[in-house]
Amino acid sequence: MSGADRETAGAVPAPGTRTEIWRVRVDTGTCMGTGICAGVAPDRFQVRDGVSHPTAEYVPPEDRVVDAAESCPLEAIRVTHRDTGALIAPEA
């Protein structure tokens, strides 16, 4: 999904605006610890004790964070807009 598509789909402010920050969460009860997310975005995800963890809860918009969430086989990663709560990834 392109940035323009995300903006339209989730009413997310345009990339590069000061107010756009994403929240990254991993459902540790669902995560299998495959490490795919850490492979896609190694500075954004780490696998510890067999479960993935975001390296930061709040991040600037990045395509690779979306790619990591969409690559998760169990959809254990949710990326939302910090202020609006709009779902950014994975796509519904």
PDB file of N, CA and C in Angstrom:
ATOM      1  N   MET A   1       0.852  -1.160   0.000  1.00  0.00           N
ATOM      2  CA  MET A   1       0.000   0.000   0.000  1.00  0.00           C
ATOM      3  C   MET A   1       0.902   1.228   0.000  1.00  0.00           C
ATOM      4  N   SER A   2       0.649   2.153  -0.863  1.00  0.00           N
ATOM      5  CA  SER A   2       1.473   3.350  -0.925  1.00  0.00           C
ATOM      6  C   SER A   2       1.073   4.319   0.179  1.00  0.00           C
ATOM      7  N   GLY A   3       1.916   5.315   0.423  1.00  0.00           N
ATOM      8  CA  GLY A   3       1.610   6.323   1.434  1.00  0.00           C
ATOM      9  C   GLY A   3       0.308   7.031   1.145  1.00  0.00           C
ATOM     10  N   ALA A   4       0.058   7.327  -0.137  1.00  0.00           N
ATOM     11  CA  ALA A   4      -1.185   7.993  -0.509  1.00  0.00           C
ATOM     12  C   ALA A   4      -2.388   7.114  -0.210  1.00  0.00           C
ATOM     13  N   ASP A   5      -2.258   5.801  -0.484  1.00  0.00           N
ATOM     14  CA  ASP A   5      -3.354   4.878  -0.191  1.00  0.00           C
ATOM     15  C   ASP A   5      -3.609   4.801   1.305  1.00  0.00           C
ATOM     16  N   ARG A   6      -2.527   4.756   2.117  1.00  0.00           N
ATOM     17  CA  ARG A   6      -2.690   4.714   3.571  1.00  0.00           C
ATOM     18  C   ARG A   6      -3.379   5.969   4.058  1.00  0.00           C
ATOM     19  N   GLU A   7      -3.017   7.119   3.477  1.00  0.00           N
ATOM     20  CA  GLU A   7      -3.610   8.380   3.911  1.00  0.00           C
ATOM     21  C   GLU A   7      -5.109   8.363   3.669  1.00  0.00           C
ATOM     22  N   THR A   8      -5.523   7.886   2.508  1.00  0.00           N
ATOM     23  CA  THR A   8      -6.931   7.830   2.177  1.00  0.00           C
ATOM     24  C   THR A   8      -7.653   6.784   3.006  1.00  0.00           C
ATOM     25  N   ALA A   9      -7.051   5.600   3.147  1.00  0.00           N
ATOM     26  CA  ALA A   9      -7.711   4.493   3.827  1.00  0.00           C
ATOM     27  C   ALA A   9      -7.896   4.753   5.309  1.00  0.00           C
ATOM     28  N   GLY A  10      -6.918   5.352   5.976  1.00  0.00           N
ATOM     29  CA  GLY A  10      -7.003   5.489   7.413  1.00  0.00           C
ATOM     30  C   GLY A  10      -7.057   6.911   7.913  1.00  0.00           C
ATOM     31  N   ALA A  11      -7.281   7.868   7.040  1.00  0.00           N
ATOM     32  CA  ALA A  11      -7.312   9.276   7.406  1.00  0.00           C
ATOM     33  C   ALA A  11      -6.045   9.663   8.174  1.00  0.00           C
ATOM     34  N   VAL A  12      -4.911   9.173   7.707  1.00  0.00           N
ATOM     35  CA  VAL A  12      -3.622   9.438   8.331  1.00  0.00           C
ATOM     36  C   VAL A  12      -3.038  10.686   7.693  1.00  0.00           C
ATOM     37  N   PRO A  13      -2.472  11.604   8.484  1.00  0.00           N
ATOM     38  CA  PRO A  13      -1.858  12.796   7.901  1.00  0.00           C
ATOM     39  C   PRO A  13      -0.769  12.427   6.897  1.00  0.00           C
ATOM     40  N   ALA A  14      -0.489  13.316   5.983  1.00  0.00           N
ATOM     41  CA  ALA A  14       0.501  13.077   4.937  1.00  0.00           C
ATOM     42  C   ALA A  14       1.866  12.801   5.543  1.00  0.00           C
ATOM     43  N   PRO A  15       2.636  11.886   4.919  1.00  0.00           N
ATOM     44  CA  PRO A  15       3.985  11.608   5.409  1.00  0.00           C
ATOM     45  C   PRO A  15       4.805  12.889   5.499  1.00  0.00           C
ATOM     46  N   GLY A  16       5.641  12.955   6.522  1.00  0.00           N
ATOM     47  CA  GLY A  16       6.500  14.114   6.697  1.00  0.00           C
ATOM     48  C   GLY A  16       5.889  15.200   7.561  1.00  0.00           C
ATOM     49  N   THR A  17       4.605  15.093   7.905  1.00  0.00           N
ATOM     50  CA  THR A  17       4.023  16.093   8.783  1.00  0.00           C
ATOM     51  C   THR A  17       4.498  15.831  10.199  1.00  0.00           C
ATOM     52  N   ARG A  18       4.598  16.844  10.983  1.00  0.00           N
ATOM     53  CA  ARG A  18       5.128  16.713  12.337  1.00  0.00           C
ATOM     54  C   ARG A  18       4.253  15.837  13.222  1.00  0.00           C
ATOM     55  N   THR A  19       2.961  15.795  12.960  1.00  0.00           N
ATOM     56  CA  THR A  19       2.069  15.078  13.858  1.00  0.00           C
ATOM     57  C   THR A  19       1.963  13.599  13.559  1.00  0.00           C
ATOM     58  N   GLU A  20       2.535  13.135  12.459  1.00  0.00           N
ATOM     59  CA  GLU A  20       2.374  11.734  12.114  1.00  0.00           C
ATOM     60  C   GLU A  20       3.397  10.870  12.843  1.00  0.00           C
ATOM     61  N   ILE A  21       2.899  10.090  13.772  1.00  0.00           N
ATOM     62  CA  ILE A  21       3.695   9.112  14.504  1.00  0.00           C
ATOM     63  C   ILE A  21       2.866   7.838  14.552  1.00  0.00           C
ATOM     64  N   TRP A  22       3.527   6.710  14.377  1.00  0.00           N
ATOM     65  CA  TRP A  22       2.830   5.428  14.415  1.00  0.00           C
ATOM     66  C   TRP A  22       3.106   4.719  15.731  1.00  0.00           C
ATOM     67  N   ARG A  23       2.135   3.915  16.159  1.00  0.00           N
ATOM     68  CA  ARG A  23       2.287   3.063  17.338  1.00  0.00           C
ATOM     69  C   ARG A  23       2.426   1.624  16.856  1.00  0.00           C
ATOM     70  N   VAL A  24       3.441   0.929  17.363  1.00  0.00           N
ATOM     71  CA  VAL A  24       3.704  -0.449  16.955  1.00  0.00           C
ATOM     72  C   VAL A  24       3.515  -1.349  18.172  1.00  0.00           C
ATOM     73  N   ARG A  25       2.663  -2.360  18.007  1.00  0.00           N
ATOM     74  CA  ARG A  25       2.423  -3.310  19.094  1.00  0.00           C
ATOM     75  C   ARG A  25       2.499  -4.731  18.561  1.00  0.00           C
ATOM     76  N   VAL A  26       2.979  -5.628  19.398  1.00  0.00           N
ATOM     77  CA  VAL A  26       3.021  -7.045  19.065  1.00  0.00           C
ATOM     78  C   VAL A  26       2.181  -7.784  20.104  1.00  0.00           C
ATOM     79  N   ASP A  27       1.254  -8.590  19.633  1.00  0.00           N
ATOM     80  CA  ASP A  27       0.464  -9.447  20.519  1.00  0.00           C
ATOM     81  C   ASP A  27       1.346 -10.631  20.873  1.00  0.00           C
ATOM     82  N   THR A  28       1.939 -10.586  22.066  1.00  0.00           N
ATOM     83  CA  THR A  28       2.899 -11.618  22.446  1.00  0.00           C
ATOM     84  C   THR A  28       2.232 -12.975  22.673  1.00  0.00           C
ATOM     85  N   GLY A  29       0.924 -12.988  22.871  1.00  0.00           N
ATOM     86  CA  GLY A  29       0.211 -14.248  23.000  1.00  0.00           C
ATOM     87  C   GLY A  29      -0.005 -14.936  21.669  1.00  0.00           C
ATOM     88  N   THR A  30       0.038 -14.163  20.593  1.00  0.00           N
ATOM     89  CA  THR A  30      -0.165 -14.689  19.249  1.00  0.00           C
ATOM     90  C   THR A  30       1.160 -14.948  18.536  1.00  0.00           C
ATOM     91  N   CYS A  31       2.162 -14.128  18.815  1.00  0.00           N
ATOM     92  CA  CYS A  31       3.456 -14.200  18.131  1.00  0.00           C
ATOM     93  C   CYS A  31       4.108 -15.571  18.312  1.00  0.00           C
ATOM     94  N   MET A  32       4.607 -16.122  17.197  1.00  0.00           N
ATOM     95  CA  MET A  32       5.328 -17.401  17.223  1.00  0.00           C
ATOM     96  C   MET A  32       6.844 -17.200  17.249  1.00  0.00           C
ATOM     97  N   GLY A  33       7.288 -15.962  17.138  1.00  0.00           N
ATOM     98  CA  GLY A  33       8.719 -15.694  17.174  1.00  0.00           C
ATOM     99  C   GLY A  33       9.471 -16.147  15.941  1.00  0.00           C
ATOM    100  N   THR A  34       8.825 -16.094  14.781  1.00  0.00           N
ATOM    101  CA  THR A  34       9.480 -16.536  13.547  1.00  0.00           C
ATOM    102  C   THR A  34      10.665 -15.647  13.175  1.00  0.00           C
ATOM    103  N   GLY A  35      10.639 -14.384  13.589  1.00  0.00           N
ATOM    104  CA  GLY A  35      11.726 -13.462  13.281  1.00  0.00           C
ATOM    105  C   GLY A  35      11.620 -12.814  11.920  1.00  0.00           C
ATOM    106  N   ILE A  36      10.537 -13.055  11.211  1.00  0.00           N
ATOM    107  CA  ILE A  36      10.377 -12.429   9.897  1.00  0.00           C
ATOM    108  C   ILE A  36      10.397 -10.913  10.036  1.00  0.00           C
ATOM    109  N   CYS A  37       9.697 -10.400  11.040  1.00  0.00           N
ATOM    110  CA  CYS A  37       9.647  -8.951  11.239  1.00  0.00           C
ATOM    111  C   CYS A  37      11.041  -8.384  11.500  1.00  0.00           C
ATOM    112  N   ALA A  38      11.829  -9.084  12.307  1.00  0.00           N
ATOM    113  CA  ALA A  38      13.194  -8.639  12.605  1.00  0.00           C
ATOM    114  C   ALA A  38      14.076  -8.711  11.363  1.00  0.00           C
ATOM    115  N   GLY A  39      13.782  -9.636  10.478  1.00  0.00           N
ATOM    116  CA  GLY A  39      14.524  -9.715   9.222  1.00  0.00           C
ATOM    117  C   GLY A  39      14.177  -8.581   8.282  1.00  0.00           C
ATOM    118  N   VAL A  40      12.907  -8.171   8.287  1.00  0.00           N
ATOM    119  CA  VAL A  40      12.442  -7.096   7.409  1.00  0.00           C
ATOM    120  C   VAL A  40      12.852  -5.725   7.957  1.00  0.00           C
ATOM    121  N   ALA A  41      12.755  -5.558   9.272  1.00  0.00           N
ATOM    122  CA  ALA A  41      13.068  -4.267   9.904  1.00  0.00           C
ATOM    123  C   ALA A  41      13.870  -4.526  11.190  1.00  0.00           C
ATOM    124  N   PRO A  42      15.148  -4.885  11.042  1.00  0.00           N
ATOM    125  CA  PRO A  42      15.941  -5.291  12.206  1.00  0.00           C
ATOM    126  C   PRO A  42      16.125  -4.215  13.270  1.00  0.00           C
ATOM    127  N   ASP A  43      16.052  -2.958  12.899  1.00  0.00           N
ATOM    128  CA  ASP A  43      16.191  -1.920  13.919  1.00  0.00           C
ATOM    129  C   ASP A  43      14.853  -1.553  14.551  1.00  0.00           C
ATOM    130  N   ARG A  44      13.769  -2.180  14.097  1.00  0.00           N
ATOM    131  CA  ARG A  44      12.434  -1.916  14.648  1.00  0.00           C
ATOM    132  C   ARG A  44      11.859  -3.092  15.433  1.00  0.00           C
ATOM    133  N   PHE A  45      12.396  -4.310  15.223  1.00  0.00           N
ATOM    134  CA  PHE A  45      11.895  -5.496  15.926  1.00  0.00           C
ATOM    135  C   PHE A  45      13.058  -6.368  16.377  1.00  0.00           C
ATOM    136  N   GLN A  46      12.902  -6.962  17.557  1.00  0.00           N
ATOM    137  CA  GLN A  46      13.872  -7.912  18.085  1.00  0.00           C
ATOM    138  C   GLN A  46      13.107  -9.100  18.649  1.00  0.00           C
ATOM    139  N   VAL A  47      13.650 -10.284  18.449  1.00  0.00           N
ATOM    140  CA  VAL A  47      13.049 -11.479  19.037  1.00  0.00           C
ATOM    141  C   VAL A  47      13.811 -11.774  20.322  1.00  0.00           C
ATOM    142  N   ARG A  48      13.081 -11.773  21.426  1.00  0.00           N
ATOM    143  CA  ARG A  48      13.638 -12.088  22.741  1.00  0.00           C
ATOM    144  C   ARG A  48      12.754 -13.128  23.401  1.00  0.00           C
ATOM    145  N   ASP A  49      13.366 -14.120  23.963  1.00  0.00           N
ATOM    146  CA  ASP A  49      12.621 -15.182  24.657  1.00  0.00           C
ATOM    147  C   ASP A  49      11.558 -15.806  23.768  1.00  0.00           C
ATOM    148  N   GLY A  50      11.863 -15.922  22.472  1.00  0.00           N
ATOM    149  CA  GLY A  50      10.970 -16.579  21.532  1.00  0.00           C
ATOM    150  C   GLY A  50       9.784 -15.761  21.070  1.00  0.00           C
ATOM    151  N   VAL A  51       9.794 -14.457  21.371  1.00  0.00           N
ATOM    152  CA  VAL A  51       8.678 -13.578  20.992  1.00  0.00           C
ATOM    153  C   VAL A  51       9.244 -12.267  20.448  1.00  0.00           C
ATOM    154  N   SER A  52       8.593 -11.724  19.435  1.00  0.00           N
ATOM    155  CA  SER A  52       9.016 -10.452  18.862  1.00  0.00           C
ATOM    156  C   SER A  52       8.587  -9.290  19.750  1.00  0.00           C
ATOM    157  N   HIS A  53       9.439  -8.266  19.777  1.00  0.00           N
ATOM    158  CA  HIS A  53       9.146  -7.040  20.516  1.00  0.00           C
ATOM    159  C   HIS A  53       9.552  -5.856  19.643  1.00  0.00           C
ATOM    160  N   PRO A  54       8.722  -4.813  19.594  1.00  0.00           N
ATOM    161  CA  PRO A  54       9.171  -3.613  18.881  1.00  0.00           C
ATOM    162  C   PRO A  54      10.291  -2.951  19.680  1.00  0.00           C
ATOM    163  N   THR A  55      11.254  -2.365  18.993  1.00  0.00           N
ATOM    164  CA  THR A  55      12.342  -1.683  19.692  1.00  0.00           C
ATOM    165  C   THR A  55      11.871  -0.355  20.266  1.00  0.00           C
ATOM    166  N   ALA A  56      10.766   0.171  19.736  1.00  0.00           N
ATOM    167  CA  ALA A  56      10.149   1.394  20.254  1.00  0.00           C
ATOM    168  C   ALA A  56       8.651   1.297  19.994  1.00  0.00           C
ATOM    169  N   GLU A  57       7.864   1.771  20.941  1.00  0.00           N
ATOM    170  CA  GLU A  57       6.411   1.726  20.766  1.00  0.00           C
ATOM    171  C   GLU A  57       5.943   2.742  19.728  1.00  0.00           C
ATOM    172  N   TYR A  58       6.590   3.889  19.683  1.00  0.00           N
ATOM    173  CA  TYR A  58       6.201   4.958  18.759  1.00  0.00           C
ATOM    174  C   TYR A  58       7.333   5.204  17.772  1.00  0.00           C
ATOM    175  N   VAL A  59       6.988   5.207  16.482  1.00  0.00           N
ATOM    176  CA  VAL A  59       7.988   5.358  15.424  1.00  0.00           C
ATOM    177  C   VAL A  59       7.481   6.313  14.355  1.00  0.00           C
ATOM    178  N   PRO A  60       8.396   6.916  13.614  1.00  0.00           N
ATOM    179  CA  PRO A  60       7.967   7.690  12.452  1.00  0.00           C
ATOM    180  C   PRO A  60       7.497   6.728  11.359  1.00  0.00           C
ATOM    181  N   PRO A  61       6.693   7.198  10.440  1.00  0.00           N
ATOM    182  CA  PRO A  61       6.218   6.336   9.354  1.00  0.00           C
ATOM    183  C   PRO A  61       7.367   5.761   8.539  1.00  0.00           C
ATOM    184  N   GLU A  62       7.314   4.447   8.321  1.00  0.00           N
ATOM    185  CA  GLU A  62       8.329   3.762   7.522  1.00  0.00           C
ATOM    186  C   GLU A  62       7.677   2.598   6.800  1.00  0.00           C
ATOM    187  N   ASP A  63       7.946   2.473   5.516  1.00  0.00           N
ATOM    188  CA  ASP A  63       7.381   1.369   4.745  1.00  0.00           C
ATOM    189  C   ASP A  63       7.803   0.014   5.288  1.00  0.00           C
ATOM    190  N   ARG A  64       9.034  -0.091   5.796  1.00  0.00           N
ATOM    191  CA  ARG A  64       9.484  -1.393   6.265  1.00  0.00           C
ATOM    192  C   ARG A  64       8.761  -1.839   7.539  1.00  0.00           C
ATOM    193  N   VAL A  65       8.229  -0.903   8.320  1.00  0.00           N
ATOM    194  CA  VAL A  65       7.408  -1.277   9.479  1.00  0.00           C
ATOM    195  C   VAL A  65       6.099  -1.884   8.982  1.00  0.00           C
ATOM    196  N   VAL A  66       5.529  -1.285   7.953  1.00  0.00           N
ATOM    197  CA  VAL A  66       4.323  -1.843   7.326  1.00  0.00           C
ATOM    198  C   VAL A  66       4.641  -3.213   6.737  1.00  0.00           C
ATOM    199  N   ASP A  67       5.763  -3.321   6.029  1.00  0.00           N
ATOM    200  CA  ASP A  67       6.157  -4.602   5.432  1.00  0.00           C
ATOM    201  C   ASP A  67       6.315  -5.676   6.506  1.00  0.00           C
ATOM    202  N   ALA A  68       6.911  -5.325   7.638  1.00  0.00           N
ATOM    203  CA  ALA A  68       7.093  -6.289   8.725  1.00  0.00           C
ATOM    204  C   ALA A  68       5.749  -6.754   9.264  1.00  0.00           C
ATOM    205  N   ALA A  69       4.826  -5.827   9.469  1.00  0.00           N
ATOM    206  CA  ALA A  69       3.507  -6.193   9.982  1.00  0.00           C
ATOM    207  C   ALA A  69       2.757  -7.068   8.992  1.00  0.00           C
ATOM    208  N   GLU A  70       2.868  -6.745   7.716  1.00  0.00           N
ATOM    209  CA  GLU A  70       2.150  -7.513   6.704  1.00  0.00           C
ATOM    210  C   GLU A  70       2.826  -8.861   6.430  1.00  0.00           C
ATOM    211  N   SER A  71       4.088  -9.007   6.822  1.00  0.00           N
ATOM    212  CA  SER A  71       4.794 -10.267   6.633  1.00  0.00           C
ATOM    213  C   SER A  71       4.556 -11.259   7.766  1.00  0.00           C
ATOM    214  N   CYS A  72       4.021 -10.795   8.871  1.00  0.00           N
ATOM    215  CA  CYS A  72       3.806 -11.664  10.030  1.00  0.00           C
ATOM    216  C   CYS A  72       2.755 -12.717   9.681  1.00  0.00           C
ATOM    217  N   PRO A  73       3.112 -13.999   9.775  1.00  0.00           N
ATOM    218  CA  PRO A  73       2.165 -15.044   9.371  1.00  0.00           C
ATOM    219  C   PRO A  73       0.924 -15.130  10.253  1.00  0.00           C
ATOM    220  N   LEU A  74       0.997 -14.611  11.476  1.00  0.00           N
ATOM    221  CA  LEU A  74      -0.162 -14.668  12.376  1.00  0.00           C
ATOM    222  C   LEU A  74      -0.802 -13.304  12.614  1.00  0.00           C
ATOM    223  N   GLU A  75      -0.336 -12.285  11.892  1.00  0.00           N
ATOM    224  CA  GLU A  75      -0.828 -10.919  12.049  1.00  0.00           C
ATOM    225  C   GLU A  75      -0.785 -10.480  13.508  1.00  0.00           C
ATOM    226  N   ALA A  76       0.327 -10.800  14.169  1.00  0.00           N
ATOM    227  CA  ALA A  76       0.500 -10.438  15.572  1.00  0.00           C
ATOM    228  C   ALA A  76       0.960  -8.992  15.747  1.00  0.00           C
ATOM    229  N   ILE A  77       1.359  -8.344  14.661  1.00  0.00           N
ATOM    230  CA  ILE A  77       1.846  -6.963  14.716  1.00  0.00           C
ATOM    231  C   ILE A  77       0.747  -6.026  14.228  1.00  0.00           C
ATOM    232  N   ARG A  78       0.496  -4.995  15.017  1.00  0.00           N
ATOM    233  CA  ARG A  78      -0.471  -3.969  14.614  1.00  0.00           C
ATOM    234  C   ARG A  78       0.239  -2.621  14.613  1.00  0.00           C
ATOM    235  N   VAL A  79       0.065  -1.907  13.517  1.00  0.00           N
ATOM    236  CA  VAL A  79       0.611  -0.566  13.384  1.00  0.00           C
ATOM    237  C   VAL A  79      -0.578   0.371  13.244  1.00  0.00           C
ATOM    238  N   THR A  80      -0.669   1.332  14.146  1.00  0.00           N
ATOM    239  CA  THR A  80      -1.771   2.283  14.125  1.00  0.00           C
ATOM    240  C   THR A  80      -1.226   3.706  14.186  1.00  0.00           C
ATOM    241  N   HIS A  81      -2.055   4.641  13.801  1.00  0.00           N
ATOM    242  CA  HIS A  81      -1.684   6.048  13.928  1.00  0.00           C
ATOM    243  C   HIS A  81      -1.791   6.423  15.403  1.00  0.00           C
ATOM    244  N   ARG A  82      -0.751   7.009  15.943  1.00  0.00           N
ATOM    245  CA  ARG A  82      -0.714   7.330  17.374  1.00  0.00           C
ATOM    246  C   ARG A  82      -1.904   8.162  17.827  1.00  0.00           C
ATOM    247  N   ASP A  83      -2.266   9.178  17.074  1.00  0.00           N
ATOM    248  CA  ASP A  83      -3.301  10.114  17.517  1.00  0.00           C
ATOM    249  C   ASP A  83      -4.717   9.678  17.189  1.00  0.00           C
ATOM    250  N   THR A  84      -4.911   9.070  16.029  1.00  0.00           N
ATOM    251  CA  THR A  84      -6.276   8.721  15.623  1.00  0.00           C
ATOM    252  C   THR A  84      -6.619   7.269  15.900  1.00  0.00           C
ATOM    253  N   GLY A  85      -5.606   6.425  16.077  1.00  0.00           N
ATOM    254  CA  GLY A  85      -5.847   5.004  16.248  1.00  0.00           C
ATOM    255  C   GLY A  85      -6.173   4.277  14.956  1.00  0.00           C
ATOM    256  N   ALA A  86      -6.116   4.980  13.830  1.00  0.00           N
ATOM    257  CA  ALA A  86      -6.417   4.378  12.537  1.00  0.00           C
ATOM    258  C   ALA A  86      -5.432   3.250  12.244  1.00  0.00           C
ATOM    259  N   LEU A  87      -5.949   2.106  11.796  1.00  0.00           N
ATOM    260  CA  LEU A  87      -5.107   0.972  11.458  1.00  0.00           C
ATOM    261  C   LEU A  87      -4.317   1.259  10.195  1.00  0.00           C
ATOM    262  N   ILE A  88      -3.018   1.063  10.271  1.00  0.00           N
ATOM    263  CA  ILE A  88      -2.139   1.256   9.130  1.00  0.00           C
ATOM    264  C   ILE A  88      -1.737  -0.105   8.557  1.00  0.00           C
ATOM    265  N   ALA A  89      -1.417  -1.049   9.446  1.00  0.00           N
ATOM    266  CA  ALA A  89      -1.040  -2.387   8.994  1.00  0.00           C
ATOM    267  C   ALA A  89      -1.313  -3.379  10.138  1.00  0.00           C
ATOM    268  N   PRO A  90      -1.627  -4.603   9.809  1.00  0.00           N
ATOM    269  CA  PRO A  90      -1.773  -5.135   8.452  1.00  0.00           C
ATOM    270  C   PRO A  90      -3.087  -4.677   7.838  1.00  0.00           C
ATOM    271  N   GLU A  91      -3.127  -4.757   6.521  1.00  0.00           N
ATOM    272  CA  GLU A  91      -4.358  -4.375   5.829  1.00  0.00           C
ATOM    273  C   GLU A  91      -5.481  -5.279   6.281  1.00  0.00           C
ATOM    274  N   ALA A  92      -6.655  -4.714   6.404  1.00  0.00           N
ATOM    275  CA  ALA A  92      -7.833  -5.476   6.841  1.00  0.00           C
ATOM    276  C   ALA A  92      -8.353  -6.338   5.713  1.00  0.00           C
TER     277      ALA A  92
END
